[in-house]
PDB file of C-alpha atoms and ligand atoms in Angstrom:
ATOM      1  CA  MET Y   1      82.366 -20.921   2.066  1.00 42.00           C
ATOM      2  CA  SER Y   2      81.245 -18.213  -0.201  1.00 41.00           C
ATOM      3  CA  THR Y   3      78.114 -15.941   0.103  1.00 42.00           C
ATOM      4  CA  THR Y   4      78.765 -14.053  -3.042  1.00 45.00           C
ATOM      5  CA  GLY Y   5      75.835 -15.866  -4.808  1.00 48.00           C
ATOM      6  CA  LYS Y   6      73.274 -13.471  -3.261  1.00 55.00           C
ATOM      7  CA  LYS Y   7      73.357  -9.860  -4.275  1.00 64.00           C
ATOM      8  CA  ARG Y   8      72.375  -7.195  -1.792  1.00 68.00           C
ATOM      9  CA  PRO Y   9      69.456  -5.007  -3.052  1.00 69.00           C
ATOM     10  CA  THR Y  10      70.463  -1.636  -4.263  1.00 75.00           C
ATOM     11  CA  VAL Y  11      69.212   1.553  -2.633  1.00 74.00           C
ATOM     12  CA  LYS Y  12      67.072   2.206  -5.662  1.00 77.00           C
ATOM     13  CA  GLN Y  13      65.406  -1.195  -5.391  1.00 76.00           C
ATOM     14  CA  LEU Y  14      64.733  -0.599  -1.697  1.00 77.00           C
ATOM     15  CA  GLN Y  15      63.132   2.736  -2.515  1.00 80.00           C
ATOM     16  CA  VAL Y  16      60.807   1.036  -4.993  1.00 77.00           C
ATOM     17  CA  VAL Y  17      59.775  -1.562  -2.415  1.00 75.00           C
ATOM     18  CA  VAL Y  18      59.125   1.122   0.221  1.00 74.00           C
ATOM     19  CA  ARG Y  19      57.074   3.170  -2.251  1.00 83.00           C
ATOM     20  CA  ARG Y  20      54.954   0.142  -3.125  1.00 82.00           C
ATOM     21  CA  LEU Y  21      54.389  -0.613   0.552  1.00 79.00           C
ATOM     22  CA  TRP Y  22      53.263   2.964   1.071  1.00 79.00           C
ATOM     23  CA  ILE Y  23      50.799   2.754  -1.813  1.00 75.00           C
ATOM     24  CA  ALA Y  24      49.443  -0.552  -0.445  1.00 75.00           C
ATOM     25  CA  CYS Y  25      49.009   1.015   3.005  1.00 61.00           C
ATOM     26  CA  ILE Y  26      47.198   4.034   1.590  1.00 76.00           C
ATOM     27  CA  CYS Y  27      44.828   1.790  -0.426  1.00 57.00           C
ATOM     28  CA  LEU Y  28      44.112  -0.317   2.655  1.00 75.00           C
ATOM     29  CA  PHE Y  29      43.444   2.804   4.685  1.00 73.00           C
ATOM     30  CA  VAL Y  30      41.021   4.173   2.067  1.00 70.00           C
ATOM     31  CA  ILE Y  31      39.114   0.865   1.935  1.00 68.00           C
ATOM     32  CA  CYS Y  32      38.872   0.655   5.735  1.00 56.00           C
ATOM     33  CA  ALA Y  33      37.780   4.284   6.011  1.00 66.00           C
ATOM     34  CA  SER Y  34      35.050   3.740   3.388  1.00 66.00           C
ATOM     35  CA  LEU Y  35      33.754   0.651   5.165  1.00 60.00           C
ATOM     36  CA  LEU Y  36      33.745   2.490   8.477  1.00 58.00           C
ATOM     37  CA  ALA Y  37      31.848   5.397   6.925  1.00 59.00           C
ATOM     38  CA  VAL Y  38      29.150   3.023   5.587  1.00 52.00           C
ATOM     39  CA  VAL Y  39      28.740   1.366   8.991  1.00 49.00           C
ATOM     40  CA  ILE Y  40      28.491   4.725  10.789  1.00 48.00           C
ATOM     41  CA  LYS Y  41      25.990   6.024   8.225  1.00 49.00           C
ATOM     42  CA  ASN Y  42      23.742   2.988   8.613  1.00 46.00           C
ATOM     43  CA  ARG Y  43      23.869   3.213  12.374  1.00 47.00           C
ATOM     44  CA  SER Y  44      22.968   6.883  12.393  1.00 41.00           C
ATOM     45  CA  ASN Y  45      20.105   6.220   9.949  1.00 41.00           C
ATOM     46  CA  ILE Y  46      18.597   3.719  12.333  1.00 39.00           C
ATOM     47  CA  LYS Y  47      18.969   6.172  15.178  1.00 38.00           C
ATOM     48  CA  LEU Y  48      17.632   9.139  13.275  1.00 40.00           C
ATOM     49  CA  PHE Y  49      14.839   7.590  11.251  1.00 40.00           C
ATOM     50  CA  GLY Y  50      14.092   4.285  12.968  1.00 37.00           C
ATOM     51  CA  PRO Y  51      10.963   4.795  15.001  1.00 38.00           C
ATOM     52  CA  ASP Y  52       9.486   7.853  13.296  1.00 42.00           C
ATOM     53  CA  LYS Y  53       6.514   7.994  10.932  1.00 41.00           C
ATOM     54  CA  LYS Y  54       8.576   8.078   7.752  1.00 41.00           C
ATOM     55  CA  SER Y  55       9.827   4.583   8.394  1.00 42.00           C
ATOM     56  CA  SER Y  56       6.314   3.229   8.912  1.00 46.00           C
ATOM     57  CA  ASN Y  57       6.396   2.262   5.241  1.00 48.00           C
ATOM     58  CA  THR Y  58       9.174  -0.163   6.058  1.00 51.00           C
ATOM     59  CA  VAL Y  59       6.558  -1.931   8.182  1.00 54.00           C
ATOM     60  CA  GLU Y  60       5.690  -3.394   4.787  1.00 69.00           C
ATOM     61  CA  ASP Y  61       8.863  -5.470   5.041  1.00 67.00           C
ATOM     62  CA  VAL Y  62       7.583  -7.052   8.214  1.00 72.00           C
ATOM     63  CA  PRO Y  63       3.773  -7.245   7.913  1.00 84.00           C
ATOM     64  CA  ALA Y  64       1.880  -7.156  11.195  1.00 85.00           C
ATOM     65  CA  VAL Y  65      -0.510  -9.844   9.991  1.00 92.00           C
ATOM     66  CA  THR Y  66      -0.098 -12.493   7.305  1.00 95.00           C
ATOM     67  CA  ALA Y  67      -2.500 -14.831   5.573  1.00 96.00           C
ATOM     68  CA  ASP Y  68      -3.042 -18.258   7.133  1.00 94.00           C
ATOM     69  CA  SER Y  69      -3.578 -19.685   3.660  1.00 94.00           C
ATOM     70  CA  SER Y  70      -1.873 -18.963   0.371  1.00 93.00           C
ATOM     71  CA  ASP Y  71      -5.169 -19.749  -1.380  1.00 96.00           C
ATOM     72  CA  TYR Y  72      -6.973 -16.567  -0.415  1.00 98.00           C
ATOM     73  CA  VAL Y  73      -7.982 -14.442  -3.377  1.00 98.00           C
ATOM     74  CA  VAL Y  74      -9.133 -10.845  -3.112  1.00 98.00           C
ATOM     75  CA  CYS Y  75     -10.525  -8.897  -6.045  1.00 98.00           C
ATOM     76  CA  LEU Y  76      -9.710  -5.208  -5.826  1.00 98.00           C
ATOM     77  CA  ASP Y  77     -11.843  -2.853  -7.844  1.00 98.00           C
ATOM     78  CA  PRO Y  78     -10.547   0.690  -8.325  1.00 98.00           C
ATOM     79  CA  GLY Y  79     -13.753   2.611  -8.998  1.00 98.00           C
ATOM     80  CA  HIS Y  80     -14.341   4.244 -12.410  1.00 98.00           C
ATOM     81  CA  GLY Y  81     -11.498   4.641 -14.961  1.00 98.00           C
ATOM     82  CA  GLY Y  82     -10.884   5.946 -18.459  1.00 97.00           C
ATOM     83  CA  ARG Y  83     -13.708   8.197 -19.623  1.00 96.00           C
ATOM     84  CA  PHE Y  84     -15.575   7.408 -16.391  1.00 96.00           C
ATOM     85  CA  THR Y  85     -13.722   9.848 -14.190  1.00 98.00           C
ATOM     86  CA  GLY Y  86     -15.947   9.520 -11.139  1.00 97.00           C
ATOM     87  CA  THR Y  87     -16.183  12.596  -8.972  1.00 96.00           C
ATOM     88  CA  GLN Y  88     -13.824  15.542  -9.188  1.00 95.00           C
ATOM     89  CA  GLY Y  89     -12.159  17.021  -6.134  1.00 95.00           C
ATOM     90  CA  LEU Y  90     -12.010  20.657  -5.132  1.00 92.00           C
ATOM     91  CA  ASP Y  91      -8.395  20.516  -6.259  1.00 92.00           C
ATOM     92  CA  GLY Y  92      -9.331  19.292  -9.732  1.00 95.00           C
ATOM     93  CA  THR Y  93      -8.192  15.697  -9.189  1.00 96.00           C
ATOM     94  CA  TYR Y  94     -10.347  12.787 -10.311  1.00 98.00           C
ATOM     95  CA  GLU Y  95     -11.767   9.968  -8.258  1.00 98.00           C
ATOM     96  CA  LYS Y  96     -10.619   7.395 -10.839  1.00 98.00           C
ATOM     97  CA  ASP Y  97      -6.971   8.321 -10.175  1.00 98.00           C
ATOM     98  CA  ASP Y  98      -7.245   8.196  -6.386  1.00 98.00           C
ATOM     99  CA  THR Y  99      -9.000   4.840  -6.465  1.00 98.00           C
ATOM    100  CA  LEU Y 100      -6.364   3.327  -8.739  1.00 98.00           C
ATOM    101  CA  LYS Y 101      -3.544   4.732  -6.652  1.00 98.00           C
ATOM    102  CA  ILE Y 102      -4.790   3.305  -3.364  1.00 98.00           C
ATOM    103  CA  ALA Y 103      -5.937   0.032  -4.953  1.00 98.00           C
ATOM    104  CA  LEU Y 104      -2.403  -0.611  -6.204  1.00 98.00           C
ATOM    105  CA  GLU Y 105      -1.100   0.128  -2.725  1.00 98.00           C
ATOM    106  CA  VAL Y 106      -3.627  -2.234  -1.139  1.00 98.00           C
ATOM    107  CA  LYS Y 107      -2.622  -4.844  -3.721  1.00 98.00           C
ATOM    108  CA  LYS Y 108       1.019  -4.558  -2.735  1.00 97.00           C
ATOM    109  CA  ALA Y 109       0.201  -4.722   0.976  1.00 97.00           C
ATOM    110  CA  LEU Y 110      -2.007  -7.786   0.508  1.00 98.00           C
ATOM    111  CA  GLU Y 111       0.565  -9.581  -1.622  1.00 97.00           C
ATOM    112  CA  ASN Y 112       3.235  -8.833   0.993  1.00 97.00           C
ATOM    113  CA  ARG Y 113       0.957 -10.653   3.416  1.00 97.00           C
ATOM    114  CA  GLY Y 114       0.570 -13.706   1.201  1.00 97.00           C
ATOM    115  CA  VAL Y 115      -2.825 -12.965  -0.375  1.00 98.00           C
ATOM    116  CA  LYS Y 116      -3.459 -13.394  -4.098  1.00 98.00           C
ATOM    117  CA  VAL Y 117      -4.927 -10.296  -5.691  1.00 98.00           C
ATOM    118  CA  VAL Y 118      -6.985  -9.898  -8.833  1.00 98.00           C
ATOM    119  CA  MET Y 119      -7.567  -6.387 -10.130  1.00 98.00           C
ATOM    120  CA  THR Y 120     -10.493  -5.207 -12.231  1.00 98.00           C
ATOM    121  CA  ARG Y 121      -8.141  -2.639 -13.736  1.00 98.00           C
ATOM    122  CA  THR Y 122      -4.485  -1.714 -13.283  1.00 98.00           C
ATOM    123  CA  ASP Y 123      -4.465   1.354 -15.504  1.00 98.00           C
ATOM    124  CA  ASP Y 124      -6.713   4.181 -16.622  1.00 98.00           C
ATOM    125  CA  SER Y 125      -9.095   2.008 -18.640  1.00 96.00           C
ATOM    126  CA  ASP Y 126     -12.887   1.873 -18.960  1.00 94.00           C
ATOM    127  CA  ILE Y 127     -14.345  -1.195 -17.320  1.00 96.00           C
ATOM    128  CA  GLU Y 128     -18.091  -1.789 -17.256  1.00 96.00           C
ATOM    129  CA  LEU Y 129     -19.697  -2.720 -13.962  1.00 96.00           C
ATOM    130  CA  ASP Y 130     -20.736  -6.187 -15.141  1.00 97.00           C
ATOM    131  CA  GLU Y 131     -17.172  -6.851 -16.307  1.00 97.00           C
ATOM    132  CA  ARG Y 132     -15.876  -5.971 -12.861  1.00 98.00           C
ATOM    133  CA  ALA Y 133     -18.201  -8.466 -11.209  1.00 98.00           C
ATOM    134  CA  ALA Y 134     -17.305 -11.101 -13.828  1.00 98.00           C
ATOM    135  CA  ILE Y 135     -13.574 -10.710 -13.106  1.00 98.00           C
ATOM    136  CA  ALA Y 136     -14.217 -11.382  -9.398  1.00 98.00           C
ATOM    137  CA  ASN Y 137     -16.534 -14.314 -10.117  1.00 98.00           C
ATOM    138  CA  ASP Y 138     -14.145 -15.889 -12.627  1.00 98.00           C
ATOM    139  CA  ALA Y 139     -11.315 -15.634 -10.117  1.00 98.00           C
ATOM    140  CA  ASN Y 140     -13.534 -17.255  -7.469  1.00 98.00           C
ATOM    141  CA  ALA Y 141     -12.437 -14.485  -5.132  1.00 98.00           C
ATOM    142  CA  ASP Y 142     -13.086 -14.668  -1.396  1.00 98.00           C
ATOM    143  CA  LEU Y 143     -13.730 -10.956  -1.208  1.00 98.00           C
ATOM    144  CA  PHE Y 144     -14.611  -8.191  -3.637  1.00 98.00           C
ATOM    145  CA  LEU Y 145     -13.449  -4.801  -2.464  1.00 98.00           C
ATOM    146  CA  SER Y 146     -14.461  -1.784  -4.494  1.00 98.00           C
ATOM    147  CA  LEU Y 147     -12.665   1.453  -3.687  1.00 98.00           C
ATOM    148  CA  HIS Y 148     -14.311   4.824  -4.235  1.00 98.00           C
ATOM    149  CA  ARG Y 149     -14.334   8.389  -3.050  1.00 98.00           C
ATOM    150  CA  ASN Y 150     -17.414  10.349  -2.106  1.00 97.00           C
ATOM    151  CA  TYR Y 151     -18.859  13.660  -3.229  1.00 96.00           C
ATOM    152  CA  THR Y 152     -21.733  15.933  -2.441  1.00 94.00           C
ATOM    153  CA  ALA Y 153     -22.742  18.845  -4.615  1.00 90.00           C
ATOM    154  CA  GLY Y 154     -24.486  20.605  -1.761  1.00 86.00           C
ATOM    155  CA  ASP Y 155     -23.046  20.524   1.718  1.00 87.00           C
ATOM    156  CA  LYS Y 156     -19.284  21.000   1.477  1.00 88.00           C
ATOM    157  CA  SER Y 157     -18.970  20.217   5.162  1.00 93.00           C
ATOM    158  CA  ALA Y 158     -20.097  16.626   4.531  1.00 96.00           C
ATOM    159  CA  LYS Y 159     -17.091  14.427   5.256  1.00 98.00           C
ATOM    160  CA  GLY Y 160     -16.006  11.038   6.465  1.00 98.00           C
ATOM    161  CA  PHE Y 161     -15.488   7.429   5.411  1.00 98.00           C
ATOM    162  CA  GLU Y 162     -18.155   4.745   4.983  1.00 98.00           C
ATOM    163  CA  VAL Y 163     -18.425   1.170   3.722  1.00 98.00           C
ATOM    164  CA  TRP Y 164     -21.411  -0.271   1.859  1.00 98.00           C
ATOM    165  CA  ILE Y 165     -22.525  -3.882   2.160  1.00 98.00           C
ATOM    166  CA  HIS Y 166     -25.197  -6.127   0.612  1.00 98.00           C
ATOM    167  CA  SER Y 167     -28.824  -5.642   1.635  1.00 97.00           C
ATOM    168  CA  THR Y 168     -28.823  -9.031   3.394  1.00 97.00           C
ATOM    169  CA  ASN Y 169     -26.640  -7.346   5.998  1.00 96.00           C
ATOM    170  CA  SER Y 170     -24.817 -10.569   6.860  1.00 97.00           C
ATOM    171  CA  ASP Y 171     -22.467 -10.794   9.840  1.00 97.00           C
ATOM    172  CA  THR Y 172     -19.652 -11.666   7.428  1.00 97.00           C
ATOM    173  CA  SER Y 173     -20.139  -8.542   5.326  1.00 98.00           C
ATOM    174  CA  ARG Y 174     -20.604  -6.358   8.343  1.00 98.00           C
ATOM    175  CA  ALA Y 175     -17.427  -7.784   9.893  1.00 98.00           C
ATOM    176  CA  ILE Y 176     -15.174  -6.822   6.984  1.00 98.00           C
ATOM    177  CA  ALA Y 177     -16.822  -3.408   6.603  1.00 98.00           C
ATOM    178  CA  SER Y 178     -16.412  -2.658  10.309  1.00 98.00           C
ATOM    179  CA  ALA Y 179     -12.826  -3.920  10.335  1.00 98.00           C
ATOM    180  CA  ILE Y 180     -11.894  -1.665   7.402  1.00 98.00           C
ATOM    181  CA  LEU Y 181     -13.450   1.369   9.070  1.00 98.00           C
ATOM    182  CA  GLU Y 182     -11.755   0.547  12.358  1.00 98.00           C
ATOM    183  CA  GLY Y 183      -8.378   0.274  10.633  1.00 98.00           C
ATOM    184  CA  LEU Y 184      -8.854   3.549   8.765  1.00 98.00           C
ATOM    185  CA  ASP Y 185      -9.985   5.250  11.952  1.00 98.00           C
ATOM    186  CA  LYS Y 186      -6.743   4.219  13.673  1.00 97.00           C
ATOM    187  CA  VAL Y 187      -4.743   5.925  10.915  1.00 98.00           C
ATOM    188  CA  GLY Y 188      -6.943   8.992  11.258  1.00 98.00           C
ATOM    189  CA  ILE Y 189     -10.112   9.991   9.408  1.00 98.00           C
ATOM    190  CA  SER Y 190     -12.382  12.999   9.646  1.00 98.00           C
ATOM    191  CA  GLU Y 191     -15.453  10.971  10.587  1.00 97.00           C
ATOM    192  CA  ASP Y 192     -16.548   7.325  10.700  1.00 98.00           C
ATOM    193  CA  ARG Y 193     -19.890   7.375   8.865  1.00 98.00           C
ATOM    194  CA  GLY Y 194     -20.357   3.699   9.580  1.00 98.00           C
ATOM    195  CA  VAL Y 195     -21.450   0.593   7.705  1.00 98.00           C
ATOM    196  CA  LYS Y 196     -24.220   1.273   5.180  1.00 98.00           C
ATOM    197  CA  VAL Y 197     -26.650  -1.343   3.912  1.00 98.00           C
ATOM    198  CA  GLY Y 198     -28.039  -1.530   0.351  1.00 98.00           C
ATOM    199  CA  THR Y 199     -27.981   1.716  -1.577  1.00 97.00           C
ATOM    200  CA  GLN Y 200     -28.388   5.360  -0.699  1.00 93.00           C
ATOM    201  CA  GLY Y 201     -32.023   5.762   0.326  1.00 92.00           C
ATOM    202  CA  ASP Y 202     -32.935   2.099  -0.309  1.00 96.00           C
ATOM    203  CA  SER Y 203     -31.599  -0.612   1.980  1.00 95.00           C
ATOM    204  CA  GLU Y 204     -33.428  -3.309  -0.027  1.00 95.00           C
ATOM    205  CA  HIS Y 205     -31.455  -2.762  -3.226  1.00 97.00           C
ATOM    206  CA  ASN Y 206     -27.773  -3.150  -3.997  1.00 97.00           C
ATOM    207  CA  TYR Y 207     -25.135  -1.418  -6.060  1.00 97.00           C
ATOM    208  CA  ALA Y 208     -24.387  -3.405  -9.234  1.00 97.00           C
ATOM    209  CA  VAL Y 209     -20.951  -4.702  -8.256  1.00 97.00           C
ATOM    210  CA  ILE Y 210     -22.253  -5.881  -4.892  1.00 98.00           C
ATOM    211  CA  ARG Y 211     -25.379  -7.383  -6.451  1.00 97.00           C
ATOM    212  CA  ASP Y 212     -23.572  -9.223  -9.258  1.00 98.00           C
ATOM    213  CA  THR Y 213     -20.629 -10.683  -7.371  1.00 98.00           C
ATOM    214  CA  ASN Y 214     -20.901 -14.174  -5.864  1.00 97.00           C
ATOM    215  CA  MET Y 215     -18.722 -13.529  -2.836  1.00 98.00           C
ATOM    216  CA  THR Y 216     -18.745 -11.081   0.086  1.00 98.00           C
ATOM    217  CA  SER Y 217     -18.571  -7.649  -1.532  1.00 98.00           C
ATOM    218  CA  VAL Y 218     -18.108  -4.204  -0.114  1.00 98.00           C
ATOM    219  CA  ILE Y 219     -17.692  -0.685  -1.433  1.00 98.00           C
ATOM    220  CA  ALA Y 220     -15.410   1.554   0.605  1.00 98.00           C
ATOM    221  CA  GLU Y 221     -15.968   5.291   0.195  1.00 98.00           C
ATOM    222  CA  LEU Y 222     -12.695   6.877   1.232  1.00 98.00           C
ATOM    223  CA  GLY Y 223     -13.685  10.403   2.146  1.00 98.00           C
ATOM    224  CA  PHE Y 224     -15.373  13.244   0.289  1.00 98.00           C
ATOM    225  CA  MET Y 225     -13.569  14.887  -2.600  1.00 97.00           C
ATOM    226  CA  SER Y 226     -15.875  17.845  -2.080  1.00 96.00           C
ATOM    227  CA  ASN Y 227     -14.396  18.387   1.368  1.00 96.00           C
ATOM    228  CA  GLN Y 228     -10.936  19.891   1.806  1.00 96.00           C
ATOM    229  CA  GLU Y 229     -10.212  18.059   5.059  1.00 97.00           C
ATOM    230  CA  ASP Y 230     -10.912  14.693   3.448  1.00 98.00           C
ATOM    231  CA  LEU Y 231      -8.825  15.600   0.417  1.00 97.00           C
ATOM    232  CA  ASP Y 232      -5.888  16.500   2.655  1.00 97.00           C
ATOM    233  CA  LEU Y 233      -6.283  13.377   4.762  1.00 98.00           C
ATOM    234  CA  PHE Y 234      -6.317  11.123   1.718  1.00 98.00           C
ATOM    235  CA  ASN Y 235      -3.334  12.807   0.114  1.00 97.00           C
ATOM    236  CA  GLU Y 236      -1.344  12.537   3.303  1.00 97.00           C
ATOM    237  CA  HIS Y 237      -2.340   9.059   4.471  1.00 98.00           C
ATOM    238  CA  HIS Y 238      -3.299   6.975   1.434  1.00 98.00           C
ATOM    239  CA  GLU Y 239      -0.368   4.616   1.923  1.00 97.00           C
ATOM    240  CA  GLU Y 240      -1.229   4.078   5.586  1.00 97.00           C
ATOM    241  CA  TYR Y 241      -4.907   3.647   4.671  1.00 98.00           C
ATOM    242  CA  ALA Y 242      -3.873   0.984   2.166  1.00 98.00           C
ATOM    243  CA  ILE Y 243      -1.936  -0.932   4.808  1.00 97.00           C
ATOM    244  CA  ALA Y 244      -4.822  -0.590   7.297  1.00 98.00           C
ATOM    245  CA  ILE Y 245      -7.267  -1.929   4.691  1.00 98.00           C
ATOM    246  CA  ALA Y 246      -4.948  -4.839   3.847  1.00 98.00           C
ATOM    247  CA  GLU Y 247      -4.539  -5.756   7.507  1.00 98.00           C
ATOM    248  CA  ALA Y 248      -8.292  -5.652   8.076  1.00 98.00           C
ATOM    249  CA  VAL Y 249      -8.803  -7.873   5.023  1.00 98.00           C
ATOM    250  CA  VAL Y 250      -6.173 -10.404   6.099  1.00 98.00           C
ATOM    251  CA  ASP Y 251      -7.635 -10.619   9.611  1.00 97.00           C
ATOM    252  CA  TRP Y 252     -11.060 -11.120   8.109  1.00 98.00           C
ATOM    253  CA  LEU Y 253      -9.851 -13.804   5.670  1.00 98.00           C
ATOM    254  CA  ASN Y 254      -8.150 -15.693   8.499  1.00 97.00           C
ATOM    255  CA  THR Y 255     -11.315 -15.517  10.608  1.00 97.00           C
ATOM    256  CA  TYR Y 256     -14.180 -15.872   8.119  1.00 96.00           C
ATOM    257  CA  CYS Y 257     -12.689 -17.707   5.120  1.00 94.00           C
ATOM    258  CA  LYS Y 258     -10.638 -20.440   6.720  1.00 87.00           C
ATOM    259  CA  LYS Y 259      -9.021 -22.663   4.078  1.00 85.00           C
TER     260      LYS Y 259
HETATM  261 ZN1   ZN G   1     -17.182   6.330  -7.162  1.00 74.97          ZN
END
């Protein structure tokens, strides 16, 4: 019997095989180390940033309340726009920019909760008041929510948040206005100025957008731009305010607009 058919590997060939094994081991080690690093990083992120305030935005991934019906429609109206700047803050900022910013945040929060949203404007454009009401009416919205910021030329100490409702002062309107204020108050506001009926100085008349819309309509005044405390509060908490407003709206829709 002969075994001469099989050649023994040369030393050189063995060296090549060993070198390749080494390279394979090193690659495997690098891959494992990278995976381990990712896992450790994620774990430490949860530990470090999990329950603190910064991560409260991630609450958006898991909304506290969601819409009972996918047929709810809310019309959001960022006050002013374009050449209609609205009031101007002590810091030189314009109301039209703040209202658009928070309206887009409320929109996102509502949509995350399963509510359809119609906007009267999504950019810095001029929209007449009657057009705003028409957009809400055409969409057959369940709620019209106009977002504004307040101003007083005189008393710079005037501050706080308020919500205006129709002169009929219905329980339904009052409920959404109160819920919004309650939600904002939980985030933290300078003062709850309460639910206001009609217009400033005349509870029998209504602001145009409230008067001309067919559904429950409110105007939320989100602090005074003539007051530094309110400016700071808005700048710091507008995202949380938006979520609070959205949650109040969803609760209200589920309670008062059952579909
Ligand atoms: Zn305004």
